[in-house]
Coordinates of C-alpha atoms in Angstrom, one line a residue:
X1 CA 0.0 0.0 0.0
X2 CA 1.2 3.5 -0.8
X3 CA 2.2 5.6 1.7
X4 CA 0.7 8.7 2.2
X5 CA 2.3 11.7 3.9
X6 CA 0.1 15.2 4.7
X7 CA 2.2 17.5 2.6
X8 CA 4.0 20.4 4.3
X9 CA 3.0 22.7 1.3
X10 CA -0.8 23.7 1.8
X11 CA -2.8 25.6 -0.5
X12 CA -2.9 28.2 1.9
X13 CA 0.3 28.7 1.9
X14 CA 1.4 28.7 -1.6
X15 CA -1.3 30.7 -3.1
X16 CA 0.5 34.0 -1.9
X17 CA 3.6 32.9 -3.6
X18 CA 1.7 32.2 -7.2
X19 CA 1.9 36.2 -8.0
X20 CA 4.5 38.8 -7.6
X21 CA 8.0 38.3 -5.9
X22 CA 7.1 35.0 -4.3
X23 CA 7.1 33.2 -7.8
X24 CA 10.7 32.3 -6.9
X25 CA 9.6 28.9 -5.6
X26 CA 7.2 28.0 -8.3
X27 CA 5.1 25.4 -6.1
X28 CA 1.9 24.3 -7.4
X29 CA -0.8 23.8 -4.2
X30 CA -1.8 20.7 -2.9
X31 CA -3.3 19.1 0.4
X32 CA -2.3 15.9 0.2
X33 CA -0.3 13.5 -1.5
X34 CA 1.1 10.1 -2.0
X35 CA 4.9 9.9 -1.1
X36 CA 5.6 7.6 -3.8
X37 CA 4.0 9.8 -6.8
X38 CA 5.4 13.0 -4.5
X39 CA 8.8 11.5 -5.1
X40 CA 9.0 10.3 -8.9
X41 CA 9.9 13.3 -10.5
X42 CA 12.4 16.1 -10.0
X43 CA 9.9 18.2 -10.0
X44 CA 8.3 16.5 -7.1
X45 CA 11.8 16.6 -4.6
X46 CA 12.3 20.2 -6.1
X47 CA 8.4 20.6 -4.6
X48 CA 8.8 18.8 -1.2
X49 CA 12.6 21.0 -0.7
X50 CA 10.7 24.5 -1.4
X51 CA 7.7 23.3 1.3
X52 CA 10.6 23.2 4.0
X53 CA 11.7 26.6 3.3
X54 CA 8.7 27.8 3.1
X55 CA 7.7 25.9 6.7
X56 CA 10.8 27.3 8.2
X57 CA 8.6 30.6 8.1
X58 CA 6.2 29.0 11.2
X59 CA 5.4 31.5 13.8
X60 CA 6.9 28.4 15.6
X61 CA 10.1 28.6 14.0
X62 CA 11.8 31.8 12.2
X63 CA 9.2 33.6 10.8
X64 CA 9.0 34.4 15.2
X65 CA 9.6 32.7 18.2
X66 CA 13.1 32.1 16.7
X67 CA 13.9 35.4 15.0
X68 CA 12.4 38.2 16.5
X69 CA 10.0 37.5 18.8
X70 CA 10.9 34.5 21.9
X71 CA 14.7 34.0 21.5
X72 CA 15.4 37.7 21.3
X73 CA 13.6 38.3 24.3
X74 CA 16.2 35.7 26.0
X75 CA 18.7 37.3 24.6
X76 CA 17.9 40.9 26.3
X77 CA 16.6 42.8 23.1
X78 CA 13.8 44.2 24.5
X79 CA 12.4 46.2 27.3
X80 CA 9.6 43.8 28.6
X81 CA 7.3 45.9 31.0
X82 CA 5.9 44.1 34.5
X83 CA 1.9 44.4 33.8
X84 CA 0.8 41.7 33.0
X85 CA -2.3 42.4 31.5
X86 CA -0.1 44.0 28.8
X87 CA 3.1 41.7 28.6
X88 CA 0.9 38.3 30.1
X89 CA 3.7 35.3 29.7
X90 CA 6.7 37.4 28.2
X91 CA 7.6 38.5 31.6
X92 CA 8.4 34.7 32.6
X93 CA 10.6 34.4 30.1
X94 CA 12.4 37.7 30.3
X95 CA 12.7 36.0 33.7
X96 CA 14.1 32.6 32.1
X97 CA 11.3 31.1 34.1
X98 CA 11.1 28.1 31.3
X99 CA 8.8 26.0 33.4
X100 CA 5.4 27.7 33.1
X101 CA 3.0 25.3 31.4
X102 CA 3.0 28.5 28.2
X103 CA 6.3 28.2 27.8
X104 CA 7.2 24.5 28.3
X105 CA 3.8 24.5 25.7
X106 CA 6.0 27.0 23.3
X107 CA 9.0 25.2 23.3
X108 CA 7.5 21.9 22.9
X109 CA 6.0 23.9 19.5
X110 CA 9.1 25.0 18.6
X111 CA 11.4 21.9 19.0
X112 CA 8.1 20.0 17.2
X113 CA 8.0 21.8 14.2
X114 CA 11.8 21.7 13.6
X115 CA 11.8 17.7 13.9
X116 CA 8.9 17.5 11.5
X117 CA 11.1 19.5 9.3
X118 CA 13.9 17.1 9.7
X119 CA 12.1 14.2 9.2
X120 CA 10.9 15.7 5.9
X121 CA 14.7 16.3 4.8
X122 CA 15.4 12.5 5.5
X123 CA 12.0 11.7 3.1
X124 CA 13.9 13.6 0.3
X125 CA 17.2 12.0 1.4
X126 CA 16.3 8.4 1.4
X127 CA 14.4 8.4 -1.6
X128 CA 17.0 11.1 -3.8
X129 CA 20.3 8.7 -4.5
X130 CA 17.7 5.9 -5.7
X131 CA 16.2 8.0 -8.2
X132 CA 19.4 9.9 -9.4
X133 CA 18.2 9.5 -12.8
X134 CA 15.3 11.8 -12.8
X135 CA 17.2 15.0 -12.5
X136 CA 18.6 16.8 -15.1
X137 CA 22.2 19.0 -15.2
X138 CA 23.8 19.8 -11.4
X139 CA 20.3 19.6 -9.8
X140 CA 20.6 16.3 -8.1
X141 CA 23.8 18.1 -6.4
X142 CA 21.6 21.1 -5.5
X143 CA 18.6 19.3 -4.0
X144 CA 20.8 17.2 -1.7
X145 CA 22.9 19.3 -1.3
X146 CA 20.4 21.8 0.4
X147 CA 18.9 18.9 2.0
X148 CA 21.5 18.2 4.0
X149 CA 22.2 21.8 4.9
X150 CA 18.7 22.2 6.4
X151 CA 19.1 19.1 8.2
X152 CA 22.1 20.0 9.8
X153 CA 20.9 23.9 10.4
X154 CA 17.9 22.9 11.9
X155 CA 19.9 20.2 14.4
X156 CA 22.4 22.7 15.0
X157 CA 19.9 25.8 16.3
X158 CA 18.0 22.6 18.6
X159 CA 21.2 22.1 20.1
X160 CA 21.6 25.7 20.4
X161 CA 18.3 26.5 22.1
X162 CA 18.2 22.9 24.2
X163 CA 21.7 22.1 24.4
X164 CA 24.2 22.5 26.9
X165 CA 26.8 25.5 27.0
X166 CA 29.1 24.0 24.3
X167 CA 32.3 25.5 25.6
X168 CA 31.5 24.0 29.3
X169 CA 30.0 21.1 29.0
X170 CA 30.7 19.7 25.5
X171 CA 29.9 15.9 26.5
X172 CA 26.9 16.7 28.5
X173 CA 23.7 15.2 26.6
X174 CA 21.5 17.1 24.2
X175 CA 19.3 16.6 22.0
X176 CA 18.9 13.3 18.9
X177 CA 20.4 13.8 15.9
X178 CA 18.3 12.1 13.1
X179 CA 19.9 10.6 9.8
X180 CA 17.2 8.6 9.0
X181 CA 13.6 8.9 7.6
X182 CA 11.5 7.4 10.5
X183 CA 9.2 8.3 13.6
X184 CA 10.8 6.1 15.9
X185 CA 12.6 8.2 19.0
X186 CA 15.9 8.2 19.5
X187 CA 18.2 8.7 22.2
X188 CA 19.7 12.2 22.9
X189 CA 23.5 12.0 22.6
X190 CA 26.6 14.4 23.9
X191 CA 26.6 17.4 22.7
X192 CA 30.1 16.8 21.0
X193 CA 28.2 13.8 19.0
X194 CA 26.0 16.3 18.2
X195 CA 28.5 18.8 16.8
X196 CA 30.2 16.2 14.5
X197 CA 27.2 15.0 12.7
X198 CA 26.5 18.9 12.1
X199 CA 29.6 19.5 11.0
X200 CA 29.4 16.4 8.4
X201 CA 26.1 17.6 7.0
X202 CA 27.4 20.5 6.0
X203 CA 30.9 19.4 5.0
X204 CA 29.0 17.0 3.1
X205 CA 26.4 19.4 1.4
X206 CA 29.5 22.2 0.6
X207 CA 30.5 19.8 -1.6
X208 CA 28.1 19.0 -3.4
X209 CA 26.9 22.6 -3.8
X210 CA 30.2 23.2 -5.2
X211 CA 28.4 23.2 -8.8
X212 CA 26.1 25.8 -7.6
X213 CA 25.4 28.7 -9.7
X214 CA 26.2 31.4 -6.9
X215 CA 29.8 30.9 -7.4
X216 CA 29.7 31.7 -10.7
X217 CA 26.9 33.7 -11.3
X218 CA 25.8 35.7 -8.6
X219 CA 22.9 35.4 -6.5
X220 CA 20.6 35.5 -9.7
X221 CA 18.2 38.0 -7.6
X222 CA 15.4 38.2 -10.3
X223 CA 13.3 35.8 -12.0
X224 CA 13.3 33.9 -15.4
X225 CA 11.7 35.7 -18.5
X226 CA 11.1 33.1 -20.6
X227 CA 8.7 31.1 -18.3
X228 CA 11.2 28.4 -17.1
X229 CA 12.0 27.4 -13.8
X230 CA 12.9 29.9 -11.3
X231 CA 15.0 27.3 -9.3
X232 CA 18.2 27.9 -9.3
X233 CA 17.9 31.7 -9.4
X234 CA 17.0 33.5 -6.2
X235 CA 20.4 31.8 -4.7
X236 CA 19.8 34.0 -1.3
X237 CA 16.8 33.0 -0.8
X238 CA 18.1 29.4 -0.5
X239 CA 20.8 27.4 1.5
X240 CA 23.4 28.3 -1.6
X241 CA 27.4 27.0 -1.1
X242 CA 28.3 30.5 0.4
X243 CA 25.7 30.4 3.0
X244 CA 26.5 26.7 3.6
X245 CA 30.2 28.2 4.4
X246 CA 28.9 30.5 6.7
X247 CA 27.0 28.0 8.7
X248 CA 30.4 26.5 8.9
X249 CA 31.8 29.6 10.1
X250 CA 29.1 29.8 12.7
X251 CA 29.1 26.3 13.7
X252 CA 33.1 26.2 14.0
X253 CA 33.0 29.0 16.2
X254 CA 30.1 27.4 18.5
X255 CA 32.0 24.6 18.5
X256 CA 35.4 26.2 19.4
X257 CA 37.2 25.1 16.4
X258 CA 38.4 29.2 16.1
X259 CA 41.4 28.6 12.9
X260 CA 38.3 26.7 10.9
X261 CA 35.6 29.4 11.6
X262 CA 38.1 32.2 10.9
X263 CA 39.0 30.0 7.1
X264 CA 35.3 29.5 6.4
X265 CA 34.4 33.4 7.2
X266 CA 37.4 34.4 5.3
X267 CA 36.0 32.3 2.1
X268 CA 32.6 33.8 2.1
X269 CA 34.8 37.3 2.8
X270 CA 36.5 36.8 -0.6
X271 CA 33.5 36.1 -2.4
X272 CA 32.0 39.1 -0.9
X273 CA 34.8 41.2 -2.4
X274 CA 34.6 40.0 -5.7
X275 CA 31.0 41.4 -6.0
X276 CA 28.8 37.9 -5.1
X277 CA 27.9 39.9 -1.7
X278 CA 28.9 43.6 -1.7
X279 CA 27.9 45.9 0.9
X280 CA 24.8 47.5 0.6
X281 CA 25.2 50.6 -1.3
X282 CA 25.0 53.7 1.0
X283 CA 23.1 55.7 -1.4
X284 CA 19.9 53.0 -1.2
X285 CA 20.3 53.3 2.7
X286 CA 20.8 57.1 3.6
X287 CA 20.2 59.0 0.6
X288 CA 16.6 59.4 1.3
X289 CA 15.2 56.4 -1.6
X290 CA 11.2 56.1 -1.3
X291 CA 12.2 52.6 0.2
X292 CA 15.4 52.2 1.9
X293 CA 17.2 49.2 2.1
X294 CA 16.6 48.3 5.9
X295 CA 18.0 44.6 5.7
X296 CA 21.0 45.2 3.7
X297 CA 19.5 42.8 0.7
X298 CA 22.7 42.4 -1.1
X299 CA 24.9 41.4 1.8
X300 CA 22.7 38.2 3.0
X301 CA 23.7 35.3 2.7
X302 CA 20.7 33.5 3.3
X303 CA 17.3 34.5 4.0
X304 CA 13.6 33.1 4.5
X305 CA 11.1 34.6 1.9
X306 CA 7.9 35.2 3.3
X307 CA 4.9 36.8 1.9
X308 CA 3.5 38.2 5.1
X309 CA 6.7 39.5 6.4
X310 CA 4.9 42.6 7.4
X311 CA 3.2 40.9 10.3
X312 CA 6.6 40.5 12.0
X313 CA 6.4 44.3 12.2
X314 CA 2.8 44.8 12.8
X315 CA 2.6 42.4 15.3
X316 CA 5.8 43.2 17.5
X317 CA 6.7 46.7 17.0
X318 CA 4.5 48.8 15.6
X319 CA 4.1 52.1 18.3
X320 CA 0.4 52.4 16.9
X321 CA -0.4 49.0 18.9
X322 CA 0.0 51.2 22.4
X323 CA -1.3 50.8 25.0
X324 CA -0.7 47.0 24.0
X325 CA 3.0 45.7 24.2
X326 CA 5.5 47.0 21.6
X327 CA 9.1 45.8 21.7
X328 CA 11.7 48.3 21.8
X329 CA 15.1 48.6 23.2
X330 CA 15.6 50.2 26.4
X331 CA 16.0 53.7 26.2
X332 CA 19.4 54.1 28.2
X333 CA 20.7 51.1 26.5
X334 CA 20.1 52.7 22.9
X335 CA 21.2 55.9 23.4
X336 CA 24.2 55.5 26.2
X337 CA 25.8 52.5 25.1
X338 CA 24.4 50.8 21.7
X339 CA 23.9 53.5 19.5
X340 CA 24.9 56.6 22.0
X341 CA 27.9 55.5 23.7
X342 CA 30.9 56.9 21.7
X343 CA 33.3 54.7 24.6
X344 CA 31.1 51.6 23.5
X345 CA 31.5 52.6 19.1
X346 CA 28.1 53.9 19.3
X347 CA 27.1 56.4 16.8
X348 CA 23.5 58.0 15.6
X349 CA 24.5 58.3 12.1
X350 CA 25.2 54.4 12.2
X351 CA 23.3 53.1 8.6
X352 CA 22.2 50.3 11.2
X353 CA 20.4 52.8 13.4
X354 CA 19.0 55.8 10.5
X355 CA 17.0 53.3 8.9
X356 CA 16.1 50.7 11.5
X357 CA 15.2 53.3 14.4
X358 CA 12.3 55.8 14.4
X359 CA 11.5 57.7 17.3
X360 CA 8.1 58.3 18.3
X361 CA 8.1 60.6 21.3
X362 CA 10.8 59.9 23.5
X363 CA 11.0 56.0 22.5
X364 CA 12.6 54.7 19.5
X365 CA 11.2 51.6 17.9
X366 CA 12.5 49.1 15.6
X367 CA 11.6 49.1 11.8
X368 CA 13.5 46.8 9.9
X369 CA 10.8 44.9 9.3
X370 CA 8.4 47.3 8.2
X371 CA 6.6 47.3 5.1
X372 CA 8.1 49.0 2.2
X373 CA 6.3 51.3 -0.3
X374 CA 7.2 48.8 -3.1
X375 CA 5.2 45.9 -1.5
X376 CA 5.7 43.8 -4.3
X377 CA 9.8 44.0 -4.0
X378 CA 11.1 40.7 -3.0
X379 CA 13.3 42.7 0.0
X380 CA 9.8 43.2 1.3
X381 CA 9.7 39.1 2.1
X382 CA 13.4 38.7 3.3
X383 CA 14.2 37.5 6.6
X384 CA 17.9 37.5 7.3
X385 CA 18.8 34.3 8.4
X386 CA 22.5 34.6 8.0
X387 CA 24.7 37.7 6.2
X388 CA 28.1 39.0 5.6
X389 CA 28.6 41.2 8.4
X390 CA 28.6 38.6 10.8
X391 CA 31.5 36.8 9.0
X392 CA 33.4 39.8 9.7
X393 CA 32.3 39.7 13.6
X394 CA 33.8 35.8 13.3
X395 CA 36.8 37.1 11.5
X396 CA 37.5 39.3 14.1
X397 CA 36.4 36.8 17.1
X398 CA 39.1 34.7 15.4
X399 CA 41.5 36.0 14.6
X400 CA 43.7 36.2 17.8
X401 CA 43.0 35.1 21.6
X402 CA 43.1 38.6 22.8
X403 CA 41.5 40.1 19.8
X404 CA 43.7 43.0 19.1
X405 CA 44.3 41.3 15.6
X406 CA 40.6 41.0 14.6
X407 CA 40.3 45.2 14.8
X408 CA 40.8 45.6 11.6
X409 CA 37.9 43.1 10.5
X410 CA 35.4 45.3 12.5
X411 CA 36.8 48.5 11.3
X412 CA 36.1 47.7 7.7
X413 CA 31.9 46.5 9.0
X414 CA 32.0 50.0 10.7
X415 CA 32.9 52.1 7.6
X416 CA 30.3 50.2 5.3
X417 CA 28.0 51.3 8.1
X418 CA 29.0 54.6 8.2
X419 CA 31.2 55.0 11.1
X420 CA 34.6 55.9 12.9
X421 CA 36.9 52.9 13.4
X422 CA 38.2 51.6 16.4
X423 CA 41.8 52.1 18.4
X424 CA 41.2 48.7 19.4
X425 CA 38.7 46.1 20.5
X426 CA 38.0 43.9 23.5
X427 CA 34.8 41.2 24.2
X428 CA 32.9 43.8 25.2
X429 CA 33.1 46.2 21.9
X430 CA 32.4 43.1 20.1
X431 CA 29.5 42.3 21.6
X432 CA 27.9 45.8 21.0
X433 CA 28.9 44.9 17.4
X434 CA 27.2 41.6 17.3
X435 CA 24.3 43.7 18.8
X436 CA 23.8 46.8 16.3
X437 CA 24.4 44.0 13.4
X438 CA 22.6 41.5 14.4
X439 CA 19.7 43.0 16.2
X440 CA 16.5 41.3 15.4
X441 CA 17.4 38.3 13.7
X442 CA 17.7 35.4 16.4
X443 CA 21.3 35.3 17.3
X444 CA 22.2 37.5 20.6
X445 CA 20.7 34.7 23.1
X446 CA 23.6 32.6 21.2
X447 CA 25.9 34.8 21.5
X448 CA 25.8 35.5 24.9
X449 CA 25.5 31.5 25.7
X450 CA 28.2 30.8 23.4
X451 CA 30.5 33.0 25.1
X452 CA 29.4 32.4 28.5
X453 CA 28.5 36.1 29.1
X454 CA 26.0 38.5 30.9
X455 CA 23.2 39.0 28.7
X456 CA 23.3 43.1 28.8
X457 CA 20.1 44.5 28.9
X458 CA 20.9 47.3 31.3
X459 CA 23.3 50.1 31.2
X460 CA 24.0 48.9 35.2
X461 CA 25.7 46.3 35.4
X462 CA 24.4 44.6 38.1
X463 CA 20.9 44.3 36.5
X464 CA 21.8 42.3 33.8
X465 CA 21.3 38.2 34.4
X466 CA 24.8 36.9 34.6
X467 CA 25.6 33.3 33.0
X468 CA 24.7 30.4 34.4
X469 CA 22.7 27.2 33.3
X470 CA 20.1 27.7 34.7
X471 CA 19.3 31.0 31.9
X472 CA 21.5 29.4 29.0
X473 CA 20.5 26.0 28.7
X474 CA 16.2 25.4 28.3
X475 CA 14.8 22.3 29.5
X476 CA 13.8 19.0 26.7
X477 CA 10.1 19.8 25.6
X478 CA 8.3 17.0 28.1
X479 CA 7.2 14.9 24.6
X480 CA 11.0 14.3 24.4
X481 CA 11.8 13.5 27.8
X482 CA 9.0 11.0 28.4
X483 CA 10.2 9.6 24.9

């Protein structure tokens, strides 16, 4: 008997990416279908790889909880007030109270959707090198090739959340690696296990994305005119071999392998110089354009497309949602340390604070997700998952022990952001750097655990939570425990 999967793609979701810049994935709707006649065509794997980047977009995944919204609360982005008939549960986890039965409920969502996701890679990987014949020129390479990257991406951001502080406890259990296309639990395993079988994933899908067209090409940032298929243009809108290299970057340095991040961030560097990945052009950022260029479009590496992007915004920061909570920075924090603080590199002209940052009264609130007057643009879907500037942050992480060396790696970020370089730098400076670059997209809670660091939310000191397991490592969802 045939078996029959519920496919990931619903009509609901593809119908908003059958017009304007979401044609990119060209995915035809559907409900359901059999896994066997899913799977006999390229077409078909082409189909089921698009549903999981269009599924990473769950409110459960990165189009919130792991973006902008949960994570980045962990991570000290926001001011969260103490009413709570305004802030309800986000004051428990500002509080890294993860045992409340929302947030255990949240997680388990979270960690839920990223296994189905997984297991849906290891459909397409256990039925792909079988049927090799069906795919025409370097697409076979592509398909697995991405396969495996989300696989490992997804592990690696699990072991992230759920895992323990890498640097401290690196054969402390975590979390299951799956390899395998089944629904049969497996055990959690160290966390060091964990690390190799990311690291292979990627290794692995590097080289076979070695025939991809970014390398040679460019990103390929516009569609096909001639009606044919759109899949292998839109390359930073998909896990391409540069954005494979900078999960390798990011994974290295998580890992503590420091000389391999620092190779892997100087390769996508390179490529980044020869045009693939310039930095943004100042003139689309500051020179008063009808729509500026808040995400930096032609530095990322790697981002989600999705068509109702604007809700991020809407539903997190917009100020015309008062009396109902808005995130924000804290005041003190943006303009004394982050963005005001000359001893900290903070500057108001900063491209990363002009465009990002309106003020409305005496707040300032975050707009990089905002609508842009050109709805119909495909910027207007990005989510940055992963871009260039942070290869420079690793660069400069990397480069020496005491950092004095990687100076020079920040000072070229700061002048493609519009500001003075640095004498020198120290953990600190760098973290106010992963900050104004990275702010909103997911990755200061990892920083701060990666580095085993107060998470600064607080210009004092002694209000910010200092590092500990008990705030940098969240409890197995209580499906995988009694598993």
């Amino acid at each position: 008997m045939k078996k029959t999967i519920t496919a990931i793609i619903t009509a609901a979701l593809c119908l908003p990416l059958l017009s304007g810049c979401g044609k990119w994935l060209d995915v035809k709707p559907y409900d359901e279908i059999a896994e066997d006649d899913l799977l006999s065509t390229q077409d078909g794997f082409m189909r089921l790889l698009n549903g999981i980047y269009i599924e990473l977009n769950d409110d459960m995944l990165y189009g919130g909880a792991m973006t902008v919204e949960m994570i980045e609360i962990m991570g000290g982005a926001y001011t969260i007030g103490s009413d709570n008939s305004i802030w309800g549960n986000y004051n428990d986890i500002a509080s890294y109270e993860y045992d409340t039965d929302y947030w255990r409920t949240r997680f388990s969502e979270t960690w839920n959707k990223a296994y189905s996701l997984i297991l849906n890679c290891n459909l397409l990987l256990a039925q792909i090198d079988g049927k090799r014949e069906l795919f025409t020129g370097d697409n076979y390479y592509i398909v697995k090739g991405e396969a495996l990257a989300l696989r490992a991406m997804l592990h690696f951001d699990m072991l992230r959340l759920f895992g323990p502080v890498y640097s401290r406890h690196p054969e402390a259990t975590s979390i299951p690696y799956y390899t395998r296309y089944s629904v049969t639990p497996e055990d959690a395993q160290p966390a060091s296990v964990i690390a190799e079988k990311v690291l292979a994933d990627l290794t692995e899908a590097r080289i076979l994305l070695s025939v991809d067209p970014v390398i040679t090409e460019g990103t390929k940032m516009e569609g096909t005119t001639d009606g044919s298929s759109n899949f292998l243009n839109y390359r930073s809108l998909r896990l391409n071999y540069y954005a494979v290299t900078g999960l390798l970057a990011r994974a290295n340095l998580w890992f503590g392998n420091r000389e391999q991040a620092y190779n892997y961030a100087q390769e996508v560097i390179r490529a980044a110089n020869s045009g693939i990945f310039p930095f943004v052009d100042r003139s689309l950022v500051t020179g008063s354009p009808e729509d500026p260029d808040r995400i930096f479009s032609s530095e990322i590496l790697f981002a989600l497309s999705h068509a109702q992007r604007e809700e991020l915004f809407n539903n997190y920061f917009d100020p015309s949602r008062l009396p109902n909570y808005v995130f924000r920075m804290d005041n003190d924090m943006f303009s004394n340390r982050i963005f005001g603080g000359t001893e900290t590199g903070g500057n108001l002209d900063d491209y990363r604070c002009r465009v990002n940052w309106i003020a409305t009264g005496s707040n300032r609130y975050f707009y990089k997700y905002s609508d842009m007057a050109n709805t119909g643009d495909i910027r207007n879907t990005m989510i940055p998952m992963l871009r260039l500037g942070e290869m420079y942050l690793i660069a400069a992480e990397t480069q020496s022990e005491d950092l004095a060396a990687g100076v020079s790696y920040i000072n070229i970020l700061r002048s493609n952001r519009g500001v003075n370089s640095l004498a020198s730098l120290n953990n600190r400076l760098l973290q106010y750097e992963y900050i104004r670059e990275l702010y909103g997209e997911g990755q200061l809670f990892f920083m701060y655990k990666r580095m085993y660091s107060p998470v600064m939310f607080s210009v004092t000191d002694s209000e910010n939570p200092q590092p500990s397991d008990e705030i940098f490592v969240v409890p197995l969802p209580d499906s995988e425990t009694q598993n």
